[in-house]
Amino acid sequence: KVNLPAVVEPKGPGGQITTWCQSVGLLLKSGVTVSSAIELSWQQTENGPFKRDLDLVLSQLMCGRRLSDAMVSYGDWFPLSLIQAVRAGEESGQLAEVLLRWSKSEEARVRLKGKVIGSLVYPGCVFVTTAATFSFLLTAVVPKLVTIFSSHGGTLPWLTSSLIKISSFVFSPIFLILVCLGLAAAIVFVKSKKGYEACLRLALRLPVVGAVWRSYLISNFCQYLSLFLAGGMALPKAISLCGQVSGNPIMSSCAKRAHAEVNVGRSLVTALQQTSFFPDDVLSLISTGAETDNLNSVLDQAAASHKNLVEMGTSTAVSFIEPTVIAMMGLAVATLVIAIYLPILRLTAIVVQ
């Protein structure tokens, strides 16, 4: 008897698909056929769009199609990396192992992505709250104060008048039009192929952020390469697919170059070295794995190592971003408070006289 985890409705492409892969992998490992495993996992799935599409996949299996071919028609649920891994597992007879490895690596990737996003929530909330407070004081409090001060014939302090001029410009129609035009131009640039690649290359050059981003890409590449090779896929094809499933033009370009190098007979280490993207520690590990015929295990180690680097880099970045954002916001609010109190003090002196 196999205890299967309940497969809940996925929250979008790949949401809880890892649980489904784990269920099917465990069933296959227990000795049931592919169609029986899919049918049993279908019974464990909650009602919804995914269950309906899984039923159609099962129907195609009953008609004699392979699982990977049936999954292609429902790419919204099954990502390219999973489809290609399943195809490799079918060809090598290691489908159960491939599904379990894919679910494990995908869970680690999603968990890491969640940590990165979650670590940026607090600085973002601080920035939005402070910006909203700043805008309210500039638009609602300062103008009333200026009106009262002017009615008594006083002259505004330099700091207050400067802030008023800045706020008047920021909230003017001309500035808003310029901002909208700038945002539109930026969106068009980023959506273009060259613009998107330029932004990614710029991100890789940023301090801390660039190192974290590079480690994240390397970790994913090593995970997928290990997965495809474990499924029995040939090395050139595995490298090519790693670039396709990365979703990143820079990594895709590196994979294409490495694929070309391997195709002409060069080793994996030499091919990756030619891309100038992979660090020496990864190349050294891969070289050792190739020499000892233990490449899959070494690739998993490299992926885990760089995943740790991503987590540590993220913690470092957040520990720097949080106090920086708080200090900048505190300075901005302090400046605004001083700008408000200066005319009040001067107005008090005028009234006393």
mmCIF file of C-alpha atoms in Angstrom, residues 51-254:
data_model
loop_
_atom_site.group_PDB
_atom_site.id
_atom_site.type_symbol
_atom_site.label_atom_id
_atom_site.label_comp_id
_atom_site.label_asym_id
_atom_site.label_seq_id
_atom_site.Cartn_x
_atom_site.Cartn_y
_atom_site.Cartn_z
ATOM 1 C CA LYS A 51 -8.564 17.340 -12.508
ATOM 2 C CA ARG A 52 -10.522 17.812 -15.746
ATOM 3 C CA ASP A 53 -7.308 18.184 -17.760
ATOM 4 C CA LEU A 54 -5.750 15.227 -15.941
ATOM 5 C CA ASP A 55 -8.749 13.172 -17.021
ATOM 6 C CA LEU A 56 -8.019 14.136 -20.646
ATOM 7 C CA VAL A 57 -4.363 13.170 -20.183
ATOM 8 C CA LEU A 58 -5.511 9.802 -18.873
ATOM 9 C CA SER A 59 -7.781 9.378 -21.912
ATOM 10 C CA GLN A 60 -4.814 9.953 -24.229
ATOM 11 C CA LEU A 61 -2.772 7.387 -22.297
ATOM 12 C CA MET A 62 -5.556 4.852 -22.794
ATOM 13 C CA CYS A 63 -5.325 5.521 -26.537
ATOM 14 C CA GLY A 64 -1.663 4.518 -26.515
ATOM 15 C CA ARG A 65 0.105 7.893 -26.302
ATOM 16 C CA ARG A 66 3.126 8.406 -24.052
ATOM 17 C CA LEU A 67 2.718 10.493 -20.898
ATOM 18 C CA SER A 68 5.112 13.196 -22.105
ATOM 19 C CA ASP A 69 3.216 13.560 -25.402
ATOM 20 C CA ALA A 70 -0.115 13.777 -23.572
ATOM 21 C CA MET A 71 1.268 16.441 -21.195
ATOM 22 C CA VAL A 72 2.364 18.699 -24.075
ATOM 23 C CA SER A 73 -1.268 19.597 -24.831
ATOM 24 C CA TYR A 74 -1.674 20.959 -21.293
ATOM 25 C CA GLY A 75 1.437 23.097 -20.932
ATOM 26 C CA ASP A 76 -0.378 25.511 -18.611
ATOM 27 C CA TRP A 77 -0.177 22.832 -15.918
ATOM 28 C CA PHE A 78 2.980 20.995 -16.932
ATOM 29 C CA PRO A 79 6.113 23.155 -17.372
ATOM 30 C CA LEU A 80 8.613 22.436 -20.124
ATOM 31 C CA SER A 81 11.215 21.176 -17.651
ATOM 32 C CA LEU A 82 8.786 18.522 -16.380
ATOM 33 C CA ILE A 83 7.708 17.428 -19.863
ATOM 34 C CA GLN A 84 11.295 17.025 -21.023
ATOM 35 C CA ALA A 85 12.268 15.219 -17.822
ATOM 36 C CA VAL A 86 9.339 12.813 -18.246
ATOM 37 C CA ARG A 87 10.344 12.185 -21.874
ATOM 38 C CA ALA A 88 13.893 11.391 -20.776
ATOM 39 C CA GLY A 89 12.591 9.112 -18.021
ATOM 40 C CA GLU A 90 10.356 7.241 -20.459
ATOM 41 C CA GLU A 91 13.246 6.634 -22.841
ATOM 42 C CA SER A 92 15.567 5.395 -20.094
ATOM 43 C CA GLY A 93 12.984 3.484 -18.035
ATOM 44 C CA GLN A 94 13.571 5.678 -14.961
ATOM 45 C CA LEU A 95 10.313 7.631 -14.987
ATOM 46 C CA ALA A 96 9.591 7.150 -11.273
ATOM 47 C CA GLU A 97 13.032 8.415 -10.240
ATOM 48 C CA VAL A 98 12.806 11.377 -12.609
ATOM 49 C CA LEU A 99 9.394 12.453 -11.293
ATOM 50 C CA LEU A 100 10.565 12.268 -7.684
ATOM 51 C CA ARG A 101 13.753 14.185 -8.469
ATOM 52 C CA TRP A 102 11.818 16.857 -10.385
ATOM 53 C CA SER A 103 9.325 17.356 -7.545
ATOM 54 C CA LYS A 104 12.162 17.660 -5.030
ATOM 55 C CA SER A 105 14.128 20.174 -7.111
ATOM 56 C CA GLU A 106 10.997 22.189 -7.925
ATOM 57 C CA GLU A 107 10.018 22.376 -4.260
ATOM 58 C CA ALA A 108 13.505 23.663 -3.419
ATOM 59 C CA ARG A 109 13.323 26.245 -6.235
ATOM 60 C CA VAL A 110 9.883 27.508 -5.179
ATOM 61 C CA ARG A 111 10.955 27.630 -1.526
ATOM 62 C CA LEU A 112 14.028 29.652 -2.420
ATOM 63 C CA LYS A 113 12.017 32.033 -4.584
ATOM 64 C CA GLY A 114 9.552 32.528 -1.722
ATOM 65 C CA LYS A 115 12.378 33.371 0.686
ATOM 66 C CA VAL A 116 13.797 35.974 -1.694
ATOM 67 C CA ILE A 117 10.407 37.617 -2.246
ATOM 68 C CA GLY A 118 9.458 37.412 1.434
ATOM 69 C CA SER A 119 12.683 39.078 2.523
ATOM 70 C CA LEU A 120 11.817 42.143 0.416
ATOM 71 C CA VAL A 121 8.311 42.584 1.840
ATOM 72 C CA TYR A 122 9.303 44.519 4.976
ATOM 73 C CA PRO A 123 11.548 47.102 3.242
ATOM 74 C CA GLY A 124 8.843 47.548 0.612
ATOM 75 C CA CYS A 125 6.132 48.153 3.240
ATOM 76 C CA VAL A 126 8.338 50.677 5.050
ATOM 77 C CA PHE A 127 9.010 52.544 1.807
ATOM 78 C CA VAL A 128 5.324 52.644 0.734
ATOM 79 C CA THR A 129 4.103 53.734 4.186
ATOM 80 C CA THR A 130 6.679 56.502 4.470
ATOM 81 C CA ALA A 131 6.053 57.713 0.924
ATOM 82 C CA ALA A 132 2.308 57.857 1.597
ATOM 83 C CA THR A 133 2.868 59.818 4.827
ATOM 84 C CA PHE A 134 5.268 62.175 3.076
ATOM 85 C CA SER A 135 2.808 62.793 0.244
ATOM 86 C CA PHE A 136 -0.059 63.455 2.680
ATOM 87 C CA LEU A 137 1.932 66.008 4.667
ATOM 88 C CA LEU A 138 3.114 67.773 1.518
ATOM 89 C CA THR A 139 -0.311 67.962 -0.095
ATOM 90 C CA ALA A 140 -2.627 68.424 2.910
ATOM 91 C CA VAL A 141 -0.681 69.959 5.804
ATOM 92 C CA VAL A 142 2.012 72.183 4.298
ATOM 93 C CA PRO A 143 -0.315 74.192 1.953
ATOM 94 C CA LYS A 144 -2.632 75.099 4.870
ATOM 95 C CA LEU A 145 0.344 76.127 6.939
ATOM 96 C CA VAL A 146 1.604 78.328 4.100
ATOM 97 C CA THR A 147 -1.801 80.027 3.799
ATOM 98 C CA ILE A 148 -1.890 80.836 7.513
ATOM 99 C CA PHE A 149 1.698 82.055 7.482
ATOM 100 C CA SER A 150 1.191 84.276 4.417
ATOM 101 C CA SER A 151 -1.895 85.914 5.938
ATOM 102 C CA HIS A 152 0.335 87.276 8.710
ATOM 103 C CA GLY A 153 2.827 88.697 6.231
ATOM 104 C CA GLY A 154 5.674 86.399 7.176
ATOM 105 C CA THR A 155 8.440 85.065 4.940
ATOM 106 C CA LEU A 156 8.761 81.311 4.649
ATOM 107 C CA PRO A 157 12.057 79.731 5.702
ATOM 108 C CA TRP A 158 14.296 78.521 2.855
ATOM 109 C CA LEU A 159 13.776 74.827 3.654
ATOM 110 C CA THR A 160 9.996 75.125 3.684
ATOM 111 C CA SER A 161 9.802 77.162 0.485
ATOM 112 C CA SER A 162 12.124 74.695 -1.277
ATOM 113 C CA LEU A 163 9.953 71.748 -0.273
ATOM 114 C CA ILE A 164 6.845 73.564 -1.477
ATOM 115 C CA LYS A 165 8.434 74.243 -4.854
ATOM 116 C CA ILE A 166 9.528 70.614 -5.169
ATOM 117 C CA SER A 167 6.088 69.282 -4.192
ATOM 118 C CA SER A 168 4.365 71.699 -6.583
ATOM 119 C CA PHE A 169 6.507 70.404 -9.430
ATOM 120 C CA VAL A 170 6.116 66.736 -8.442
ATOM 121 C CA PHE A 171 2.330 66.948 -8.326
ATOM 122 C CA SER A 172 2.035 69.144 -11.424
ATOM 123 C CA PRO A 173 0.489 67.737 -14.646
ATOM 124 C CA ILE A 174 3.755 68.258 -16.537
ATOM 125 C CA PHE A 175 5.711 66.061 -14.135
ATOM 126 C CA LEU A 176 3.010 63.358 -14.174
ATOM 127 C CA ILE A 177 3.037 63.364 -17.992
ATOM 128 C CA LEU A 178 6.824 63.058 -18.017
ATOM 129 C CA VAL A 179 6.659 60.167 -15.546
ATOM 130 C CA CYS A 180 4.025 58.365 -17.634
ATOM 131 C CA LEU A 181 6.070 58.845 -20.813
ATOM 132 C CA GLY A 182 9.205 57.615 -19.043
ATOM 133 C CA LEU A 183 7.419 54.532 -17.696
ATOM 134 C CA ALA A 184 5.944 53.761 -21.124
ATOM 135 C CA ALA A 185 9.381 54.065 -22.754
ATOM 136 C CA ALA A 186 10.925 51.865 -20.042
ATOM 137 C CA ILE A 187 8.230 49.182 -20.482
ATOM 138 C CA VAL A 188 8.712 49.148 -24.260
ATOM 139 C CA PHE A 189 12.484 48.903 -23.812
ATOM 140 C CA VAL A 190 12.307 46.093 -21.245
ATOM 141 C CA LYS A 191 9.806 44.116 -23.340
ATOM 142 C CA SER A 192 12.113 44.231 -26.355
ATOM 143 C CA LYS A 193 14.605 41.368 -26.658
ATOM 144 C CA LYS A 194 17.702 43.581 -26.570
ATOM 145 C CA GLY A 195 16.338 45.736 -23.765
ATOM 146 C CA TYR A 196 15.438 42.723 -21.619
ATOM 147 C CA GLU A 197 18.890 41.201 -22.078
ATOM 148 C CA ALA A 198 20.533 44.562 -21.308
ATOM 149 C CA CYS A 199 18.586 44.806 -18.028
ATOM 150 C CA LEU A 200 19.562 41.265 -17.059
ATOM 151 C CA ARG A 201 23.236 41.923 -17.806
ATOM 152 C CA LEU A 202 23.058 45.119 -15.762
ATOM 153 C CA ALA A 203 21.534 43.172 -12.856
ATOM 154 C CA LEU A 204 24.444 40.718 -12.980
ATOM 155 C CA ARG A 205 26.893 43.609 -12.569
ATOM 156 C CA LEU A 206 25.204 45.067 -9.491
ATOM 157 C CA PRO A 207 26.985 44.545 -6.159
ATOM 158 C CA VAL A 208 25.515 41.749 -4.005
ATOM 159 C CA VAL A 209 22.388 41.481 -6.193
ATOM 160 C CA GLY A 210 24.444 40.414 -9.204
ATOM 161 C CA ALA A 211 26.227 37.663 -7.270
ATOM 162 C CA VAL A 212 22.935 36.379 -5.855
ATOM 163 C CA TRP A 213 21.289 36.378 -9.283
ATOM 164 C CA ARG A 214 24.245 34.538 -10.853
ATOM 165 C CA SER A 215 24.214 31.896 -8.110
ATOM 166 C CA TYR A 216 20.465 31.433 -8.581
ATOM 167 C CA LEU A 217 20.880 30.806 -12.321
ATOM 168 C CA ILE A 218 23.795 28.419 -11.760
ATOM 169 C CA SER A 219 21.845 26.502 -9.106
ATOM 170 C CA ASN A 220 18.889 26.044 -11.460
ATOM 171 C CA PHE A 221 21.141 25.008 -14.347
ATOM 172 C CA CYS A 222 22.908 22.358 -12.265
ATOM 173 C CA GLN A 223 19.596 21.047 -10.895
ATOM 174 C CA TYR A 224 18.041 20.664 -14.327
ATOM 175 C CA LEU A 225 21.187 19.175 -15.891
ATOM 176 C CA SER A 226 21.376 16.590 -13.112
ATOM 177 C CA LEU A 227 17.681 15.823 -13.561
ATOM 178 C CA PHE A 228 17.905 15.330 -17.326
ATOM 179 C CA LEU A 229 21.067 13.234 -17.100
ATOM 180 C CA ALA A 230 19.491 11.062 -14.381
ATOM 181 C CA GLY A 231 16.648 10.423 -16.824
ATOM 182 C CA GLY A 232 19.117 9.004 -19.329
ATOM 183 C CA MET A 233 19.223 11.984 -21.684
ATOM 184 C CA ALA A 234 22.331 12.549 -23.794
ATOM 185 C CA LEU A 235 24.597 15.347 -22.537
ATOM 186 C CA PRO A 236 24.293 17.692 -25.570
ATOM 187 C CA LYS A 237 20.496 17.516 -25.520
ATOM 188 C CA ALA A 238 20.413 17.943 -21.725
ATOM 189 C CA ILE A 239 22.525 21.108 -21.938
ATOM 190 C CA SER A 240 20.306 22.512 -24.694
ATOM 191 C CA LEU A 241 17.144 21.850 -22.685
ATOM 192 C CA CYS A 242 18.672 23.475 -19.582
ATOM 193 C CA GLY A 243 18.902 26.695 -21.578
ATOM 194 C CA GLN A 244 15.329 26.371 -22.838
ATOM 195 C CA VAL A 245 13.751 25.768 -19.428
ATOM 196 C CA SER A 246 15.809 28.464 -17.688
ATOM 197 C CA GLY A 247 13.591 31.241 -19.058
ATOM 198 C CA ASN A 248 16.633 33.513 -19.014
ATOM 199 C CA PRO A 249 18.240 34.784 -22.257
ATOM 200 C CA ILE A 250 21.713 34.963 -20.714
ATOM 201 C CA MET A 251 21.611 31.376 -19.450
ATOM 202 C CA SER A 252 20.032 30.283 -22.718
ATOM 203 C CA SER A 253 22.910 31.868 -24.635
ATOM 204 C CA CYS A 254 25.464 30.151 -22.363
#
